[in-house]
CSV table of C-alpha atoms and ligand atoms in Angstrom, one decimal:
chain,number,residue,atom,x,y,z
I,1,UNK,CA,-1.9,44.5,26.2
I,2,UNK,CA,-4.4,41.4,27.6
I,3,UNK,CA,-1.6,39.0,25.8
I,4,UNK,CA,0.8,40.3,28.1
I,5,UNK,CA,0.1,38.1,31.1
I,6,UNK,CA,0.2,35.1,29.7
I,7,UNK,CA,3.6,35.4,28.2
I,8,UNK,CA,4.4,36.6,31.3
I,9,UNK,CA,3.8,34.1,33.7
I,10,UNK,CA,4.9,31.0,30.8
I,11,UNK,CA,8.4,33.0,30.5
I,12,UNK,CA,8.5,33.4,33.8
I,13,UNK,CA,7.4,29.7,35.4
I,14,UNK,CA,10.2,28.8,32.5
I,15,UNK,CA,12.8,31.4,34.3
I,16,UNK,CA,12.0,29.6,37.8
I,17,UNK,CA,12.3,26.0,36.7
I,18,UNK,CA,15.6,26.5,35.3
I,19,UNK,CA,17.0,28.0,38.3
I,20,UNK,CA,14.9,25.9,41.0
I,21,UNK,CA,12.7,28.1,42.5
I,22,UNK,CA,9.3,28.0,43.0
I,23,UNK,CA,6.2,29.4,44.2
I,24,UNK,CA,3.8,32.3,43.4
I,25,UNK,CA,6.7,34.4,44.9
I,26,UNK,CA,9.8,33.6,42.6
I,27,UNK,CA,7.0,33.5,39.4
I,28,UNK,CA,6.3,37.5,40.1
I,29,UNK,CA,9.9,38.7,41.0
I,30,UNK,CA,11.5,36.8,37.4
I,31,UNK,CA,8.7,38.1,35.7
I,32,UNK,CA,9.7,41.7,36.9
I,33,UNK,CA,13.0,41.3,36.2
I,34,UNK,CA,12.3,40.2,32.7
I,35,UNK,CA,12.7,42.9,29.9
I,36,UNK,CA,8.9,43.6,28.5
I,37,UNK,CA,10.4,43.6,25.3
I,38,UNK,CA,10.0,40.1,25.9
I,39,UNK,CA,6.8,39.9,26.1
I,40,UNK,CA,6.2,42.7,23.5
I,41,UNK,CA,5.7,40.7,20.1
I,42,UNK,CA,3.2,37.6,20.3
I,43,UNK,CA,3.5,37.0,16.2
I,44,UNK,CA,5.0,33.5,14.6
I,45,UNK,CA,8.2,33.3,14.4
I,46,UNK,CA,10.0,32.8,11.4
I,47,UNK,CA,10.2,28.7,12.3
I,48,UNK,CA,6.4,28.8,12.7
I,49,UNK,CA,5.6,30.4,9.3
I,50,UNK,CA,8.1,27.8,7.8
I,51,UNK,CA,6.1,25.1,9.1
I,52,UNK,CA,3.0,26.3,8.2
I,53,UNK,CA,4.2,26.7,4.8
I,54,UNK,CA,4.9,23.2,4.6
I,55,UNK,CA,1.5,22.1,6.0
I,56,UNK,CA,-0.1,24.5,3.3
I,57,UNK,CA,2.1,22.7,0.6
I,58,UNK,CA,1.2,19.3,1.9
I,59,UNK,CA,-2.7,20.1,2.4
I,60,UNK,CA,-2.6,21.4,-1.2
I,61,UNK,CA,-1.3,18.1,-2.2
I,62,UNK,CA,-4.2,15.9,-0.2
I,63,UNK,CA,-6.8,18.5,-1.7
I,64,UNK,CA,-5.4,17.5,-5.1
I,65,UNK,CA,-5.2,13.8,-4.6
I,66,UNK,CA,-9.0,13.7,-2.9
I,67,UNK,CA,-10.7,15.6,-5.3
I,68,UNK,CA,-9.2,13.0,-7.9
I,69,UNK,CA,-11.1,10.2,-5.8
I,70,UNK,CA,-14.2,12.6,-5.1
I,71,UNK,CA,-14.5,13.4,-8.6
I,72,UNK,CA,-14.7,9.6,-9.5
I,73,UNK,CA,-16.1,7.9,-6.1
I,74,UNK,CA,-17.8,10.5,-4.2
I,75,UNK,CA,-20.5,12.9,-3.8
I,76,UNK,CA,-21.1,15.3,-6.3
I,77,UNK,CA,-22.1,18.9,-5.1
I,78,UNK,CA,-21.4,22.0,-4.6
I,79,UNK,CA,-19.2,22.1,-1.3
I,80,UNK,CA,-16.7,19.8,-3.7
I,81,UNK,CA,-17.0,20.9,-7.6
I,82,UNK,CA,-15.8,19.3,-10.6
I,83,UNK,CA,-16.8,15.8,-11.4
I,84,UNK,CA,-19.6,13.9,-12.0
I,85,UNK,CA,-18.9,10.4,-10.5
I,86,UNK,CA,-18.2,7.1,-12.1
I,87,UNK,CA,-21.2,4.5,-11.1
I,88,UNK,CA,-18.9,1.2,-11.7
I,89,UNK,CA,-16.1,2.6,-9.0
I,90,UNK,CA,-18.2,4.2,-6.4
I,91,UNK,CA,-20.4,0.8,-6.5
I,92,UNK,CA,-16.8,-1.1,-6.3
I,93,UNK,CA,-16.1,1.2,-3.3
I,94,UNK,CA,-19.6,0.9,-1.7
I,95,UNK,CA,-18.6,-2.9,-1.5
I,96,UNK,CA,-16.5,-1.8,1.6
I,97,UNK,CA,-19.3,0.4,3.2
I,98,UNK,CA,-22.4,2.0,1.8
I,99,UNK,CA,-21.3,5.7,3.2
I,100,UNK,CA,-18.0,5.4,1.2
I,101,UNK,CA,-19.0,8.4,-1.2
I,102,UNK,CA,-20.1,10.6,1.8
I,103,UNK,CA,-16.7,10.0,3.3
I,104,UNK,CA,-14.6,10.4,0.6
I,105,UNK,CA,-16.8,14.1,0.1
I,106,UNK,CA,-16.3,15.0,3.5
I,107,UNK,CA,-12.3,14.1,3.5
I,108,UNK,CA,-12.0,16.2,0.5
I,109,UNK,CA,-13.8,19.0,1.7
I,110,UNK,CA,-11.4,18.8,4.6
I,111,UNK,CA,-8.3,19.4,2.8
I,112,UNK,CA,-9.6,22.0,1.0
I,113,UNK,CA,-10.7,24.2,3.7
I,114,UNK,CA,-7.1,23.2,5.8
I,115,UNK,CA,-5.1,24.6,3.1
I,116,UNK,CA,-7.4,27.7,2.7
I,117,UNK,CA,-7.5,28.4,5.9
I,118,UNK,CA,-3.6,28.0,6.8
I,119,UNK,CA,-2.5,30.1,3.3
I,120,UNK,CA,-5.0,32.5,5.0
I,121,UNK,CA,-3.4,32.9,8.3
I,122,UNK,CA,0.0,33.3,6.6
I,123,UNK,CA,-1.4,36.0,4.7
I,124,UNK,CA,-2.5,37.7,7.6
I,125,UNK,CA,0.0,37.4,9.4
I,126,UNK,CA,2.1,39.0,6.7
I,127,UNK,CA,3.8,35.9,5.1
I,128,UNK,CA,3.8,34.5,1.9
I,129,UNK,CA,0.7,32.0,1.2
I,130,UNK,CA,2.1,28.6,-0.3
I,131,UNK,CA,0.9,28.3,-4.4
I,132,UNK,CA,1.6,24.9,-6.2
I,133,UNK,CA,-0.4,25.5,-9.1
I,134,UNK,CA,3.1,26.0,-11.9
I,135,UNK,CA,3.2,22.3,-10.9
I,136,UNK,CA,0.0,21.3,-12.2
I,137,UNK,CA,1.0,19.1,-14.9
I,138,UNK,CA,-0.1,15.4,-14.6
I,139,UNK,CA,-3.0,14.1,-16.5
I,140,UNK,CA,-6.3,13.2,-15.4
I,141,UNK,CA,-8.4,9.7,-15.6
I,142,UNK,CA,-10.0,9.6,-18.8
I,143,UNK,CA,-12.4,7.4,-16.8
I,144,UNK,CA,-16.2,8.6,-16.9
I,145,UNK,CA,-16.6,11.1,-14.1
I,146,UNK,CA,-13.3,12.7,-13.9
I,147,UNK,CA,-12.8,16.7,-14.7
I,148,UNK,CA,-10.2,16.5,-17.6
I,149,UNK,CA,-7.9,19.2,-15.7
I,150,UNK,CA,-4.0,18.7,-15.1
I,151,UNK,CA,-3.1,18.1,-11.4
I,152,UNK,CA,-0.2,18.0,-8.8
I,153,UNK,CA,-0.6,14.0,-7.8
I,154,UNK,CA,-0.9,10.5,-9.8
I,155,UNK,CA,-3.4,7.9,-8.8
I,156,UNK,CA,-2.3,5.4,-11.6
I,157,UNK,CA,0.7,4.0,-10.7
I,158,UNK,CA,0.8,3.8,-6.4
I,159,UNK,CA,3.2,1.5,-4.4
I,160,UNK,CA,1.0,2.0,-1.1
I,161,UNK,CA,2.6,1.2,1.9
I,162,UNK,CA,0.2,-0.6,3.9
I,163,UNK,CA,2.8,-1.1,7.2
I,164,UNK,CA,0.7,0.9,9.7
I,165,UNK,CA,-1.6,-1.8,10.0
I,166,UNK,CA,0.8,-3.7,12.0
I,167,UNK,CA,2.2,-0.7,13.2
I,168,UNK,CA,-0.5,0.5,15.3
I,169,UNK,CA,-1.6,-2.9,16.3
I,170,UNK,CA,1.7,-3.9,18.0
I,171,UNK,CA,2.0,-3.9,21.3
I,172,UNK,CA,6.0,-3.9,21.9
I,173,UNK,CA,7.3,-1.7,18.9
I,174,UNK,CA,7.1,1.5,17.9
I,175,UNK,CA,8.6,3.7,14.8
I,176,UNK,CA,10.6,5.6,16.8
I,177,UNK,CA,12.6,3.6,18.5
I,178,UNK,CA,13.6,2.6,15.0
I,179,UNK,CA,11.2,-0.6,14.7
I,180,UNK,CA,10.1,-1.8,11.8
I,181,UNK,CA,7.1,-3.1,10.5
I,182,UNK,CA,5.4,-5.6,8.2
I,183,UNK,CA,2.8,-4.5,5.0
I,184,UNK,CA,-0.7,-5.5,5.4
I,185,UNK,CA,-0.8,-5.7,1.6
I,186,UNK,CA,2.5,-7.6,0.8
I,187,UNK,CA,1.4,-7.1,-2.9
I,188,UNK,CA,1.1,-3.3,-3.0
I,189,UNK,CA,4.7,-2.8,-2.4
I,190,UNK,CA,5.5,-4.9,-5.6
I,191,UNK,CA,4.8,-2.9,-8.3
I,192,UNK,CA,2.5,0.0,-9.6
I,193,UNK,CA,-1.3,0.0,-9.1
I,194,UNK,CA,-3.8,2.2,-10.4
I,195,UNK,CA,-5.8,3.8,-7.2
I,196,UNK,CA,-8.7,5.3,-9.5
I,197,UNK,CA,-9.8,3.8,-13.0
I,198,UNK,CA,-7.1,5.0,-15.4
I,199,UNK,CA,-9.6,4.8,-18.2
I,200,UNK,CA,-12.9,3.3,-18.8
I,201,UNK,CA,-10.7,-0.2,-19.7
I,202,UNK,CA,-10.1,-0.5,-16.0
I,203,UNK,CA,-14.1,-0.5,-15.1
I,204,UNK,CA,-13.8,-4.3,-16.0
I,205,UNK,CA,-13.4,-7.4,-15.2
I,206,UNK,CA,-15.7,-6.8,-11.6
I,207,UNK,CA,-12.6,-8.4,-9.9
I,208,UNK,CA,-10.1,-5.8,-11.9
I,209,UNK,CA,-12.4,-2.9,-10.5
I,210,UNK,CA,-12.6,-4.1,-7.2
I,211,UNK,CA,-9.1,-4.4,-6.5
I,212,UNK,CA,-8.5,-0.8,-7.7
I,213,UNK,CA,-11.3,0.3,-5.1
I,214,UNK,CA,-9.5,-1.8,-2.4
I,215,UNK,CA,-5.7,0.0,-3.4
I,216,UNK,CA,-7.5,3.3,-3.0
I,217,UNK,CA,-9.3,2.4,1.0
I,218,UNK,CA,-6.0,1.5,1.8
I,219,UNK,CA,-4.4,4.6,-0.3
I,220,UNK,CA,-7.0,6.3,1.8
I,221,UNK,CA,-5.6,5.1,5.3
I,222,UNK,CA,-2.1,5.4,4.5
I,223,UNK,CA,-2.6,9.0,3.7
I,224,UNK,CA,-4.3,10.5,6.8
I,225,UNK,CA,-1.8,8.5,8.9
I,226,UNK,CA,0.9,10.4,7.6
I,227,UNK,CA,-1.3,14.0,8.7
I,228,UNK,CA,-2.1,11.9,11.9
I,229,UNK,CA,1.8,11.7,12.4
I,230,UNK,CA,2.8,14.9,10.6
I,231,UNK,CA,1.0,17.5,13.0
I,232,UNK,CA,2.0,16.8,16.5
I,233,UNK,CA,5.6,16.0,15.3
I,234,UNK,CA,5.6,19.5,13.8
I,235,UNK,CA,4.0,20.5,16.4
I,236,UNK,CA,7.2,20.1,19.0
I,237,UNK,CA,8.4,22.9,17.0
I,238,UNK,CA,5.8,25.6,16.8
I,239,UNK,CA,6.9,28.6,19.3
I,240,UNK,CA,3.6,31.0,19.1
I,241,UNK,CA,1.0,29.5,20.9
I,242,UNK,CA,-1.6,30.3,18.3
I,243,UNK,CA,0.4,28.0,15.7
I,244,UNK,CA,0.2,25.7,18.4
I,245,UNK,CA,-3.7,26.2,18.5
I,246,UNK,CA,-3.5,25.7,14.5
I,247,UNK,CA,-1.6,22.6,14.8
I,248,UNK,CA,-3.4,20.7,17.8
I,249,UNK,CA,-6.7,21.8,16.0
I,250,UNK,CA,-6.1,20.8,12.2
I,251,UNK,CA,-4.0,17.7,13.1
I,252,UNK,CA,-6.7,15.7,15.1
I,253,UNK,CA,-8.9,16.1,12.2
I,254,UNK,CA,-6.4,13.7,10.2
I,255,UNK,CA,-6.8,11.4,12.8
I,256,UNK,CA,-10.4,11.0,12.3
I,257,UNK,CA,-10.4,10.4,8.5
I,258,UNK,CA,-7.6,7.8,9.9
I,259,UNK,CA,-9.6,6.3,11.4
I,260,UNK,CA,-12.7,6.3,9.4
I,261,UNK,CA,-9.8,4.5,6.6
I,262,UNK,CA,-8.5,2.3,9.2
I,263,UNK,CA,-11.8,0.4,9.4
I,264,UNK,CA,-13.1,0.8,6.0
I,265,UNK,CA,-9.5,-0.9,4.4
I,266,UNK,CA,-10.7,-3.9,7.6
I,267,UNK,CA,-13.5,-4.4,4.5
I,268,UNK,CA,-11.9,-4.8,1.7
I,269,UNK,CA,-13.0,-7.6,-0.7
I,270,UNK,CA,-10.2,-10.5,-0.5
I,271,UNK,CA,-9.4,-11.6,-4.3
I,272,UNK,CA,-6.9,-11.4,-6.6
I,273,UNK,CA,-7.1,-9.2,-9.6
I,274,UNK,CA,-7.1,-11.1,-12.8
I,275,UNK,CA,-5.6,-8.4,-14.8
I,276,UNK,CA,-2.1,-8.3,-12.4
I,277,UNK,CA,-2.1,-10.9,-10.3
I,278,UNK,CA,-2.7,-8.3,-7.3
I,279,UNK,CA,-3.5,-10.2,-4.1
I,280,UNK,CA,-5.3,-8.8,-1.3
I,281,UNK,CA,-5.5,-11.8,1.2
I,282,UNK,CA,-8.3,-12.5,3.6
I,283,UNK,CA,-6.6,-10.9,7.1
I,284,UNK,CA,-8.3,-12.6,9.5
I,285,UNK,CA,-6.6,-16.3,8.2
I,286,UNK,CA,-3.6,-17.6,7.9
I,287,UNK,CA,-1.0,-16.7,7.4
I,288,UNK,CA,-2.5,-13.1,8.5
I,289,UNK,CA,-4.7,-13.0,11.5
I,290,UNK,CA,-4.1,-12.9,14.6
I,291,UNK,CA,-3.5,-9.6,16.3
I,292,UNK,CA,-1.3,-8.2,14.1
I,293,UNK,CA,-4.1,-8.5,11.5
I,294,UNK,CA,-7.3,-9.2,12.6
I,295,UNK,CA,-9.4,-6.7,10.7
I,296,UNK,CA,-11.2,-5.0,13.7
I,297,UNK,CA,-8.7,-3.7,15.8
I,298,UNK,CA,-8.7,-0.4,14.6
I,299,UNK,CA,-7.6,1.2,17.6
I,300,UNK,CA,-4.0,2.4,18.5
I,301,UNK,CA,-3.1,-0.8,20.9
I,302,UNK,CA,-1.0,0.2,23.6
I,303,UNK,CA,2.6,0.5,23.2
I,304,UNK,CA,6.2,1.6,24.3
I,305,UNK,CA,6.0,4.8,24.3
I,306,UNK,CA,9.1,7.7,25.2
I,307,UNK,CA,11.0,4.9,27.6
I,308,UNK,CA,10.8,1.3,27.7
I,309,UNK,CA,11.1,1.8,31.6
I,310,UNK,CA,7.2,3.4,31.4
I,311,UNK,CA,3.9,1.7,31.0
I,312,UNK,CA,3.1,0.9,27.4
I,313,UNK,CA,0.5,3.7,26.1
I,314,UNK,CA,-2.0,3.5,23.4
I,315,UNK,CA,-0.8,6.7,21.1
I,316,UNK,CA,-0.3,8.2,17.9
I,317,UNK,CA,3.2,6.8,16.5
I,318,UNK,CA,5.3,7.9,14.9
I,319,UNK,CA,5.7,11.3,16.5
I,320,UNK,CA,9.4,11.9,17.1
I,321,UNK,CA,9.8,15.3,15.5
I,322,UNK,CA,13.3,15.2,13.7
I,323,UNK,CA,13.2,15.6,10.1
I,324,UNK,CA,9.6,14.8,10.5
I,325,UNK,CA,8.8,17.1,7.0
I,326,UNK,CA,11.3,15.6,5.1
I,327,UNK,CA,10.1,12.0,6.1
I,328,UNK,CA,7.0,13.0,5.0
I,329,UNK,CA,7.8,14.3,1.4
I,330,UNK,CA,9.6,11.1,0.9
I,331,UNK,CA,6.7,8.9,2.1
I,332,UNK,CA,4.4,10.6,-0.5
I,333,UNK,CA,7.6,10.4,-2.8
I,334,UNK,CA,8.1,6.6,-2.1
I,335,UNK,CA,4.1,5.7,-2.8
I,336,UNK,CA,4.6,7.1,-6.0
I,337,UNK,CA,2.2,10.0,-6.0
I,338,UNK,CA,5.1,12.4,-7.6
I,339,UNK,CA,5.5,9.9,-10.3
I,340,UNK,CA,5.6,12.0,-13.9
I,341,UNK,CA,6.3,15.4,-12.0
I,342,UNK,CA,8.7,18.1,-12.6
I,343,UNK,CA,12.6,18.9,-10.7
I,344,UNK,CA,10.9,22.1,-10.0
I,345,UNK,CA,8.3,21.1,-8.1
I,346,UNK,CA,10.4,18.4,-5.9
I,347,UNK,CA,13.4,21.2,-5.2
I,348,UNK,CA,10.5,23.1,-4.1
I,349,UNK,CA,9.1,20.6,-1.7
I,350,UNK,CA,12.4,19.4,-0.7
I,351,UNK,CA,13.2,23.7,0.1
I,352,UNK,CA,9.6,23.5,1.9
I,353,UNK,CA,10.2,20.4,4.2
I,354,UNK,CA,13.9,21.8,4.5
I,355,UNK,CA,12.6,25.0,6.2
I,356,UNK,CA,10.2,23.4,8.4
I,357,UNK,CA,12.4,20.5,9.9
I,358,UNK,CA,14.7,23.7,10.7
I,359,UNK,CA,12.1,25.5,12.5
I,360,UNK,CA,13.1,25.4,16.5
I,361,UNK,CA,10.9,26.1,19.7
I,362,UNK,CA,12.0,29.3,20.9
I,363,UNK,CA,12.2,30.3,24.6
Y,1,LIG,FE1,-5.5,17.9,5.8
Y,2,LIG,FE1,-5.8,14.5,5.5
């Protein structure tokens, strides 16, 4: 019973906090006059397999919409299967850095081992493994490179919300005190933009092709900031300490790719695209620059952070942890990755982030 003395002394340092004792003294007599059953069962609770679930469901969904961009602008091997690359896009890409296709294979490789491995655990724990694949309906780029399989996500017709560029480079506001925050890319809220070449049509004009490779390094960013935010606000709700481990372990991962995106979308290629009038403005000028702008600040600047009565802090934001699934699903939802798919599958993500923003920390 090794796992019994850890729970032991946690329970017990809880007991003596809430009734103001102290010491190494009070620690041993609560924890003797604790039941063992207490310390007998060390497995998820029912809140942590619910938010697992919802992280499976939401990895599943990144695998899907990665492998669309690996298939098409990354590396073609064996560790990520199924397409064969489209020369005029990765080039378009490679614009912004020349490692662009190794990234975009290593990010997808990523998400498919994080929802492997979590549908995994829930299996051995016992629990039902999360399976999206009834909702695999949505068609594929007909652009050279791409598998011609149907899938969960749709490239073709993104609203990308570009706002956590100023949001992680203010100083005095932060998300969950309610602020708001202005788009990088005023243009990408106005309208739907293909993220990937829809067809081979979309491979020119260069400018055409260019500004679908620079929707996608922002796409990129403003994915893995919503894993970067997603995992230690779920977190705050995980009781076993081994979800914990899960959580704290998978969810700095997003924060890398973050922040791998995060400087990458600092390179896009300012033009306009001839084909929609799509602007991406140079953000080091006016009327961009400054801090709020200026493409290499890529780090989290300091901020309020908890109380405005504390030092600013430079953190992860937002990470309050109320209805933090559900906020999710509708950011996904609002970007327009969902466009074309079925009731079914969005009463079964709604059930998913439903279950999870439930989920409590249990004493
Ligand atoms: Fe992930
Ligand atoms: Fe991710």
């Amino acid at each position: 019973m090794k796992h019994v003395k850890p729970l032991n002394f946690s329970t017990s340092r809880r007991s003596f906090l809430r009734t103001g004792l102290a010491g190494p003294g009070a620690v041993g007599l609560l924890a003797g006059a604790l039941p063992s059953a207490a310390f007998a069962d060390n497995s998820p609770t029912r809140g942590d397999i619910d938010i697992l679930r919802f992280l499976a469901a939401a990895e599943i969904i990144e695998t899907d919409l990665w492998q669309q961009y690996n298939e098409l602008g990354g590396i073609q091997d064996s560790e990520v299967p199924g397409g064969s690359g489209n020369p005029q896009y990765t080039k378009a890409l490679k614009k912004l850095d020349g490692d662009m296709d190794q990234y975009i294979h290593d990010n997808t490789e990523d998400e498919l081992t994080h929802f492997t491995f979590i549908n995994a655990y829930l299996v051995s724990k016992g629990a039902d493994p999360v399976n999206l694949d009834q909702f695999r309906i949505l068609p594929s780029s007909t652009a050279t490179g791409a598998q011609q399989i149907k899938r969960l996500t749709n490239l073709m017709q993104l609203t990308v919300d570009t706002t956590w560029w100023t949001r992680y480079r203010s100083r005095t506001k932060n998300p969950d005190f309610g602020d708001t925050f202005p788009p990088a890319i005023p243009g990408l809220l106005q309208g739907q933009f293909p993220a990937i070449p829809r067809s081979n049509h979309d491979l020119t004009p260069t400018r055409h092709i260019q500004a679908i490779a620079n929707t996608a390094a922002f796409h990129f960013a403003t994915i893995e900031q919503g894993g970067t935010s997603l995992y230690p606000a779920l977190a705050q709700r995980v009781t076993n300490l081994e979800v914990l481990r899960i959580l704290l372990s998978i969810g700095p991962t997003e924060t890398a790719h973050f922040q791998t995106w995060h400087d990458k979308a600092g390179n896009i290629v300012p033009l306009t695209d001839p084909t929609n009038g799509l602007v991406f403005p140079d953000l080091n000028k006016s009327p961009f620059g400054g801090e709020d702008f200026q493409t290499n600040l890529i780090m989290p600047e300091p901020t309020v952070f908890l109380s405005g009565t504390l030092p600013v802090c430079s953190i992860i934001r937002p990470t309050a942890t109320e209805g933090a699934a559900m906020a999710a699903l509708k950011a996904l939802t609002d970007d327009g990755l969902f466009i074309g798919q079925s009731q079914g599958f969005f009463t079964t993500l709604h059930d998913l982030a439903t279950a999870a923003d439930a989920a409590q920390r249990e004493f």
